[in-house]
Structures are given as structure tokens and as C-alpha cells.
Short mmCIF file of C-alpha atoms in Angstrom, two decimals:
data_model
loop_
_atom_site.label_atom_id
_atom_site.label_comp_id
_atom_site.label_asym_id
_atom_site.label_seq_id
_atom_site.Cartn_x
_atom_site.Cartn_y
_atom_site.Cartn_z
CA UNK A 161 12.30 -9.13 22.70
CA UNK A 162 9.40 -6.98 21.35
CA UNK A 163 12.32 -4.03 20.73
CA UNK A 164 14.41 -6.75 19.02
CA UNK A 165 11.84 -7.84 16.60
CA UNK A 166 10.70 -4.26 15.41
CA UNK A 167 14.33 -3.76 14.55
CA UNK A 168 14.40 -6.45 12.22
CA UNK A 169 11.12 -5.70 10.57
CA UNK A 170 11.17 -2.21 10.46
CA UNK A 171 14.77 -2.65 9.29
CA UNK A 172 13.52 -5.62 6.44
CA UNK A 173 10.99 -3.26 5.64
CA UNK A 174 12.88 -0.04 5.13
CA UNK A 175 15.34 -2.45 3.13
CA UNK A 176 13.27 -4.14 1.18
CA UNK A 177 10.97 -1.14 0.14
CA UNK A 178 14.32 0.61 -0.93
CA UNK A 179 15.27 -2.26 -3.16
CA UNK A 180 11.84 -2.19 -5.02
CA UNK A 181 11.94 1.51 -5.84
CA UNK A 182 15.70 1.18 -7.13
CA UNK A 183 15.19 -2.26 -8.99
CA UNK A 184 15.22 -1.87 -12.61
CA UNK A 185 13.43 -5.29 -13.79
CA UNK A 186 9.22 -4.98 -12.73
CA UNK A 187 9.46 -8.51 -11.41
CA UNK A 188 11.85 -7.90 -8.77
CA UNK A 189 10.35 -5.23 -7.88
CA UNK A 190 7.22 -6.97 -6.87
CA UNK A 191 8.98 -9.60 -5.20
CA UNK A 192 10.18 -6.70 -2.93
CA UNK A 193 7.11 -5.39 -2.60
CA UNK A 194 5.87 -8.98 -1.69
CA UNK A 195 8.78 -9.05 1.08
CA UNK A 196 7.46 -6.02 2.30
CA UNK A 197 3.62 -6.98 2.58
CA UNK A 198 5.35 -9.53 5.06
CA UNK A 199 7.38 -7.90 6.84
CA UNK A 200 4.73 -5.25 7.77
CA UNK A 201 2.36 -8.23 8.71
CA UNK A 202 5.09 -9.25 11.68
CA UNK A 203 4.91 -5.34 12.77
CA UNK A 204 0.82 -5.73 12.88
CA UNK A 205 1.29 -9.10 14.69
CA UNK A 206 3.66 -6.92 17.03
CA UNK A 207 0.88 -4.28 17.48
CA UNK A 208 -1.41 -6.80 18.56
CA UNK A 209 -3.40 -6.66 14.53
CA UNK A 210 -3.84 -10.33 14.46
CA UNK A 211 -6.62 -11.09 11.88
CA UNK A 212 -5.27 -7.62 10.13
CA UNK A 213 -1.78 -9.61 9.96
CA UNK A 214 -3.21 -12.74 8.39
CA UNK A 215 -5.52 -10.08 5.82
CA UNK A 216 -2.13 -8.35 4.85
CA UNK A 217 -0.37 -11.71 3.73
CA UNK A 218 -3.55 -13.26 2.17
CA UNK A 219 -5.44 -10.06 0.27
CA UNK A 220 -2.00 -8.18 0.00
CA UNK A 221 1.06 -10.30 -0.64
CA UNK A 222 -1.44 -13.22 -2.18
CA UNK A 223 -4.32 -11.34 -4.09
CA UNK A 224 -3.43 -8.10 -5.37
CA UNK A 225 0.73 -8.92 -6.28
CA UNK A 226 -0.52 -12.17 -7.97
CA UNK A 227 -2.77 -9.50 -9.95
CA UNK A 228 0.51 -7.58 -10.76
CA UNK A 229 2.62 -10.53 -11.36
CA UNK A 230 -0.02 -11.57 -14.42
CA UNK A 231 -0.23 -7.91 -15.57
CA UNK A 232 3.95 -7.83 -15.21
CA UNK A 233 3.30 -11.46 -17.78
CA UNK A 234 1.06 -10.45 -19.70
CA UNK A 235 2.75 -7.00 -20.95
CA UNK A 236 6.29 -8.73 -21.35
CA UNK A 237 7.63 -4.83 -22.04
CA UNK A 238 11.06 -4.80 -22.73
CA UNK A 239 12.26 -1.37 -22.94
CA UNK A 240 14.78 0.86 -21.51
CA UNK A 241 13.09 3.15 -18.61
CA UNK A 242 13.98 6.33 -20.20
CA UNK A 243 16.61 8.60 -17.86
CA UNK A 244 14.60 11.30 -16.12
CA UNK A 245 17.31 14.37 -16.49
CA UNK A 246 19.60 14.37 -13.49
CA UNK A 247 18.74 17.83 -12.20
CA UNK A 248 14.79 17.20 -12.62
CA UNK A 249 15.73 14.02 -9.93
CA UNK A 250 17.55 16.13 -7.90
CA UNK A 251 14.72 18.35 -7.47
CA UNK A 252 11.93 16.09 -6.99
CA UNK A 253 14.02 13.64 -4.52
CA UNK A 254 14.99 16.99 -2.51
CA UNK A 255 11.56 18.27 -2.49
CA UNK A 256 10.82 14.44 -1.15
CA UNK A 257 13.03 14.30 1.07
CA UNK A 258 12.31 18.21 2.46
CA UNK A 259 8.71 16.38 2.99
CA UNK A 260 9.60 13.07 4.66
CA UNK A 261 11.69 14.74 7.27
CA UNK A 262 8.92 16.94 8.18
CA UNK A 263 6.53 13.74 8.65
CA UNK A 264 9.58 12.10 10.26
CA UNK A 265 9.62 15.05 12.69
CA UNK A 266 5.93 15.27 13.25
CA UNK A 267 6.28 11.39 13.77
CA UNK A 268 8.90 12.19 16.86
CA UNK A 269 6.72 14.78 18.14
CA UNK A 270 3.64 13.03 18.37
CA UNK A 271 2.06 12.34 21.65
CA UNK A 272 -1.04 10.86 22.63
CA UNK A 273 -3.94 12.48 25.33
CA UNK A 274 -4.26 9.99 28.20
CA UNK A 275 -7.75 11.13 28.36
CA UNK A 276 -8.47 9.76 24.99
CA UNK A 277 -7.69 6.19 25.73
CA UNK A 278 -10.50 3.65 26.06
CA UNK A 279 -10.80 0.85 28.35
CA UNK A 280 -9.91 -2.62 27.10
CA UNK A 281 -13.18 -4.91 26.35
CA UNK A 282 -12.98 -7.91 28.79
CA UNK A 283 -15.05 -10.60 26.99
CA UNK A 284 -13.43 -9.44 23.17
CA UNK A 285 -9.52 -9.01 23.53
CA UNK A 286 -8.16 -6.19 21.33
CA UNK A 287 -7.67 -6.91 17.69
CA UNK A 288 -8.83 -10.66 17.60
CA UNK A 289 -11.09 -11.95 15.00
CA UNK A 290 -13.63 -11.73 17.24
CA UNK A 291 -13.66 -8.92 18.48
CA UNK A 292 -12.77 -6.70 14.88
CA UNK A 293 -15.80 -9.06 13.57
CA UNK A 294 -18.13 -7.95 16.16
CA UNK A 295 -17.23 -4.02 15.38
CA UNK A 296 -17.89 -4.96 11.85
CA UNK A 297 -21.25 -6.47 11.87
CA UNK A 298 -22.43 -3.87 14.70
CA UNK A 299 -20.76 -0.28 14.69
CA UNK A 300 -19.69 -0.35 10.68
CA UNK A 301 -22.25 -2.46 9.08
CA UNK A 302 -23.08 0.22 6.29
CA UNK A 303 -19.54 0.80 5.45
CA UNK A 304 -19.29 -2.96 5.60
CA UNK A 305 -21.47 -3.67 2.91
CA UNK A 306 -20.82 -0.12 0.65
CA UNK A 307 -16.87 -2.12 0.40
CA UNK A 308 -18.61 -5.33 -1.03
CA UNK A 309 -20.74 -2.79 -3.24
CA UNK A 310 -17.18 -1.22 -4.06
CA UNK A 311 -15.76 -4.61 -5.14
CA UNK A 312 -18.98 -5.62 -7.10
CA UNK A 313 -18.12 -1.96 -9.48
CA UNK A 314 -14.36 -2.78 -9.61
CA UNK A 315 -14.92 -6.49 -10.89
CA UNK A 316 -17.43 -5.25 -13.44
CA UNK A 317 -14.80 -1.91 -14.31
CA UNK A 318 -12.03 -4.27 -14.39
CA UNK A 319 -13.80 -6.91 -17.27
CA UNK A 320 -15.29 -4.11 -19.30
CA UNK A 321 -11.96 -2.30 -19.15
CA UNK A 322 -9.12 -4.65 -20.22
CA UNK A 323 -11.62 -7.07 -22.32
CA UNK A 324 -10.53 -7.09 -25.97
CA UNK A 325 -13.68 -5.58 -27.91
CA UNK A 326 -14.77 -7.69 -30.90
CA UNK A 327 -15.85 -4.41 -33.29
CA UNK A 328 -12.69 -3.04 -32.40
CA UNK A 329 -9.66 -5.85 -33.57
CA UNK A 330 -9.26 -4.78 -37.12
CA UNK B 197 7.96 -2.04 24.70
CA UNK B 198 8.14 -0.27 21.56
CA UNK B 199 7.32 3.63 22.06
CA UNK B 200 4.52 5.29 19.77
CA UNK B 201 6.94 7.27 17.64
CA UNK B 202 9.07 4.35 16.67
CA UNK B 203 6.17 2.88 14.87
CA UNK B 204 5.09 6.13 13.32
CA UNK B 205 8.73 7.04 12.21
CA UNK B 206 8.71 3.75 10.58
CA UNK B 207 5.16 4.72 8.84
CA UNK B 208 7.31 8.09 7.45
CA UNK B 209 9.80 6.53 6.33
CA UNK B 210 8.01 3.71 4.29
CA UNK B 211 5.59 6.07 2.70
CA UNK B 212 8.86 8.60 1.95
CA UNK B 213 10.32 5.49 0.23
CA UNK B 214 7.05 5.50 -1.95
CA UNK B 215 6.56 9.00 -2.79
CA UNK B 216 10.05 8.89 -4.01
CA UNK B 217 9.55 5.98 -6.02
CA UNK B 218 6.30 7.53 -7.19
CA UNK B 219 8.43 10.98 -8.35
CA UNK B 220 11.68 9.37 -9.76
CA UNK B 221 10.47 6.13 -11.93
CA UNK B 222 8.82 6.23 -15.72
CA UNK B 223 7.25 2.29 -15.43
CA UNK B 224 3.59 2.72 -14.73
CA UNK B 225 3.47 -1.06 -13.15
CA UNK B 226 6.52 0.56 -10.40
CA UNK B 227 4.48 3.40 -9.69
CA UNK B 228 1.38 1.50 -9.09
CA UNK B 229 3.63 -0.58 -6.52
CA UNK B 230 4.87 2.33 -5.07
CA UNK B 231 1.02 3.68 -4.29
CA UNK B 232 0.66 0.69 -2.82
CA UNK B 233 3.59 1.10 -0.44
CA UNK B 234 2.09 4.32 0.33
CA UNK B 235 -1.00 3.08 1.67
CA UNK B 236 0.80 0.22 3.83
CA UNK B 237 2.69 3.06 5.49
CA UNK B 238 -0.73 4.34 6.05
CA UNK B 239 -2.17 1.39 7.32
CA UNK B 240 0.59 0.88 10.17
CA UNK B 241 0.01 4.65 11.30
CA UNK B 242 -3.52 3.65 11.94
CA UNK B 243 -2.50 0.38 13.45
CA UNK B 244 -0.48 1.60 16.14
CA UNK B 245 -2.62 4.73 16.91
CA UNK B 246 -5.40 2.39 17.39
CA UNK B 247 -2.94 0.08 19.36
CA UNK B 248 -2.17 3.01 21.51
CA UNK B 249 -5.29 4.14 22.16
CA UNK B 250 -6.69 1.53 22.75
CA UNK B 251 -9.48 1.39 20.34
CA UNK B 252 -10.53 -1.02 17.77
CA UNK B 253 -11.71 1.72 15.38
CA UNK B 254 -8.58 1.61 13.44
CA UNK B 255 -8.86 -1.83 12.19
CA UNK B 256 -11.72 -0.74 10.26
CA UNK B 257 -10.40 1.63 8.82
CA UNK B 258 -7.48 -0.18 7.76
CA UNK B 259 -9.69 -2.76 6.70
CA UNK B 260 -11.75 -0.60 4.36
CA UNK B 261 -7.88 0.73 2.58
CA UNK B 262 -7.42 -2.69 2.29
CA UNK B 263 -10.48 -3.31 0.13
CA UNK B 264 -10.08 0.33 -1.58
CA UNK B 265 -6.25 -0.85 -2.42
CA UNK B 266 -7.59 -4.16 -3.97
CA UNK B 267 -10.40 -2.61 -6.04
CA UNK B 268 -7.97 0.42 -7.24
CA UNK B 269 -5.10 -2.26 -8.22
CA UNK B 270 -7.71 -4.35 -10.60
CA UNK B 271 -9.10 -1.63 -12.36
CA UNK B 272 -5.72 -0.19 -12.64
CA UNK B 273 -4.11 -2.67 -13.91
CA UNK B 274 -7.31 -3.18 -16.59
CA UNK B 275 -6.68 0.53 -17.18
CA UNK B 276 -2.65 -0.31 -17.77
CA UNK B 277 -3.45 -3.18 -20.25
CA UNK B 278 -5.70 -1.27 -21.96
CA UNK B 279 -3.26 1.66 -22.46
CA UNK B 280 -0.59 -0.89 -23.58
CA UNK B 281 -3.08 -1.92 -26.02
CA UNK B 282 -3.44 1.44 -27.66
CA UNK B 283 0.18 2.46 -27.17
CA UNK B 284 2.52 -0.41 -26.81
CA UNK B 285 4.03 1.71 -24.27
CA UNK B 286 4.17 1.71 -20.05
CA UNK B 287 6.41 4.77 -19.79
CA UNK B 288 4.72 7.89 -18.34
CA UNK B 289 6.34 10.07 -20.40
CA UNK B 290 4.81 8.49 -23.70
CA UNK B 291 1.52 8.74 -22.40
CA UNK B 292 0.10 12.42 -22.55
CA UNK B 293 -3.71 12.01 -23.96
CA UNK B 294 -4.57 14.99 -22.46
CA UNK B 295 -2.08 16.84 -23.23
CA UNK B 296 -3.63 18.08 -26.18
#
């Protein structure tokens, strides 16, 4: 069952992140992209990532492609993407490719120490809200609040960035 | 069960697709998606190592990509409309500031 279901995510994945890097129109793209954000959430559910699963569909899928949706709007660019010369594609997708089969190989290689696995927490089941909560707020409570530091700059970088300047609209 | 390398093979694969995408397109808004795609791939390598190994540590980090991702995709996108602003363009190859 669990061998069933990774087919058809990893396969909707695969899929779906091919059709957003051939798609032509921005908006499709993103829709792929969105399909993609949720098919990856079923393959954290499978690897037991629950509140990561729910954080993928709400932050990913939700925040940041609504973000690029409005952007996608509010540009309304309607030009031709201008042909890349065939042999300069050849190239670079050949020098991808020679890339991604060595991860793929290092990927089928890999093998993990028995020595370095950890014994399971009783009272906080792995990846439950609970328990990634309690890591949070004990282990990683500097890094913790540094991201919520790192959002506070991107808001304010964001607004002073893409604001229209009044001196400047001649 | 699903072995270890089936879930990093996926990882590979889906961050291939996005270097690819990253190399072959000209539309700054499909590149930007493509990053993103990259750092999903990411995220489920750390997910199933930590899954593996039993250890928790992994969420973390993918919880910390997750807010870097978010924070990078606002202020890029403020960086995009302000470059359309200027140039009226979102093809890479029109925009060379500093090219000189």
C-alpha cells in the first residue's frame, strides 16, 4: 500500500514538475508548481512529516504561489520567450543531465550507519506537532526566533522594494 | 516499505527537473518557480534521512528552508516588479545591469 502510493506521488510529482518547466504561459506553470507542493505533501505524510505536510500545503501551495499568482497579475507580460539557440540548450541540458545522473547514482548508492540511528521518543511520536514543537521551543530556540527576525527584514525589503516612490513618477 | 534510495532518487530527479528549468527558460517568474522546486527536492532529502534515522532534527531544518523560501520569494518578487518597472521586460537576456 505504502509502495503503491509513492508510485503515484513520486510519479504526479515527476509529471507535474516536468509540465511546469515545459509550459509556455507563467500561469500554468504555477498551477503545476501548485500540483507539485501537493503531491510532495502526500510523500511527507508517507514519511511520517505530518505537521511538515500540512506546512507544505498551507505556507507553500497557499502563501508563497498566491504571492506569484499576484506578481504573474500584476505584470500581465505578454511577450514571446525569446529562443535560447538550439546548440546553447543542448549543452546546458547535457551538462544537466551529466549532473542529475551523478546525484541519481549517489542517490542509489546511499546507505545509512545502523549505529547512527536514534531511539524513538516514547511520550512524543516522531514527526507530530508535538513532538517537532517541543524540539523547536527547546533544542532550536535561537534559530527559532533569528527565522521570525528573517521574516521581519523580508516584509520591510519587500515594501521598500516594489513600493512606487513618489519623487520618482515623473 | 519504501527503501531509502527510492525517496532520495525521487529528491534527484525533482531538483534535476529544476536545474534544467533554471538553465533552459528566459521568464524570470519560471525561474523563480524552478528555485523553488529545487529546494522542495531538498526538503524531501532531509525528510526521509531524518525518517530513516530516526531523528527529528531534519524537520527543523526543513522548517527553517521553508521560512528562507518564503522570505526569498517576497523580496524576489518585489525585486521582479521593480525591474519590470525600470525595464518593461522579464526576460533574462534583456536584463544585463552589470554588464557594463
Amino acid at each position: 500500500m505504502q509502495l503503491l502510493m509513492f508510485y503515484i506521488f513520486g510519479l504526479g510529482a515527476v509529471l507535474s514538475a516536468t509540465l511546469m518547466v515545459t509550459n509556455i504561459k507563467p500561469v500554468t506553470a504555477a498551477m503545476n508548481l501548485v500540483l507539485t507542493m501537493f503531491f510532495l505533501a502526500g510523500i511527507y505524510v508517507l514519511l511520517d512529516a505530518h505537521l511538515l505536510a500540512a506546512l507544505q500545503i498551507i505556507v507553500y501551495a497557499g502563501a508563497v504561489m498566491v504571492l506569484f499568482l499576484f506578481v504573474i497579475l500584476l505584470l500581465n507580460v505578454h511577450e514571446k520567450e525569446g529562443a535560447t539557440s538550439r546548440r546553447k540548450v543542448m549543452i546546458q541540458f547535457g551538462s544537466v543531465a551529466i549532473v542529475g545522473s551523478l546525484f541519481i547514482t549517489m542517490a542509489t548508492l546511499a546507505e545509512i550507519d545502523p549505529s547512527l540511528i536514534k531511539a524513538g521518543d516514547v511520550a512524543n511520536p516522531f514527526g507530530t506537532t508535538k513532538a517537532v514543537g517541543r524540539l523547536l521551543f527547546t533544542d532550536f530556540l535561537l534559530p527559532f526566533e533569528v527565522a521570525s527576525f528573517l521574516l521581519l527584514a523580508a516584509i520591510v525589503g519587500a515594501v521598500i522594494l516594489a513600493k512606487r516612490r513618489i519623487d520618482d513618477s515623473k | 516499505m519504501v527503501s531509502l534510495n527510492s525517496y532520495l532518487i525521487l529528491g534527484a530527479i525533482l531538483f534535476s527537473i529544476g536545474a534544467v528549468g533554471v538553465f533552459t527558460r528566459r521568464n524570470v517568474l519560471i525561474i523563480y518557480m524552478c528555485i523553488e522546486l529545487m529546494l522542495n527536492a531538498v526538503n524531501l532529502t532531509f525528510l526521509s534521512f531524518s525518517k530513516f534515522l530516526n531523528d527529528m532534527n531534519g524537520h527543523v531544518f526543513v522548517f527553517m528552508i521553508m521560512t528562507v523560501a518564503a522570505a526569498e520569494a517576497a523580496v524576489g518578487l518585489a525585486i521582479i516588479i521593480s525591474l519590470f518597472r525600470n525595464k518593461a521586460t522579464i526576460n533574462v537576456d534583456d536584463i544585463n545591469l552589470s554588464k557594463g
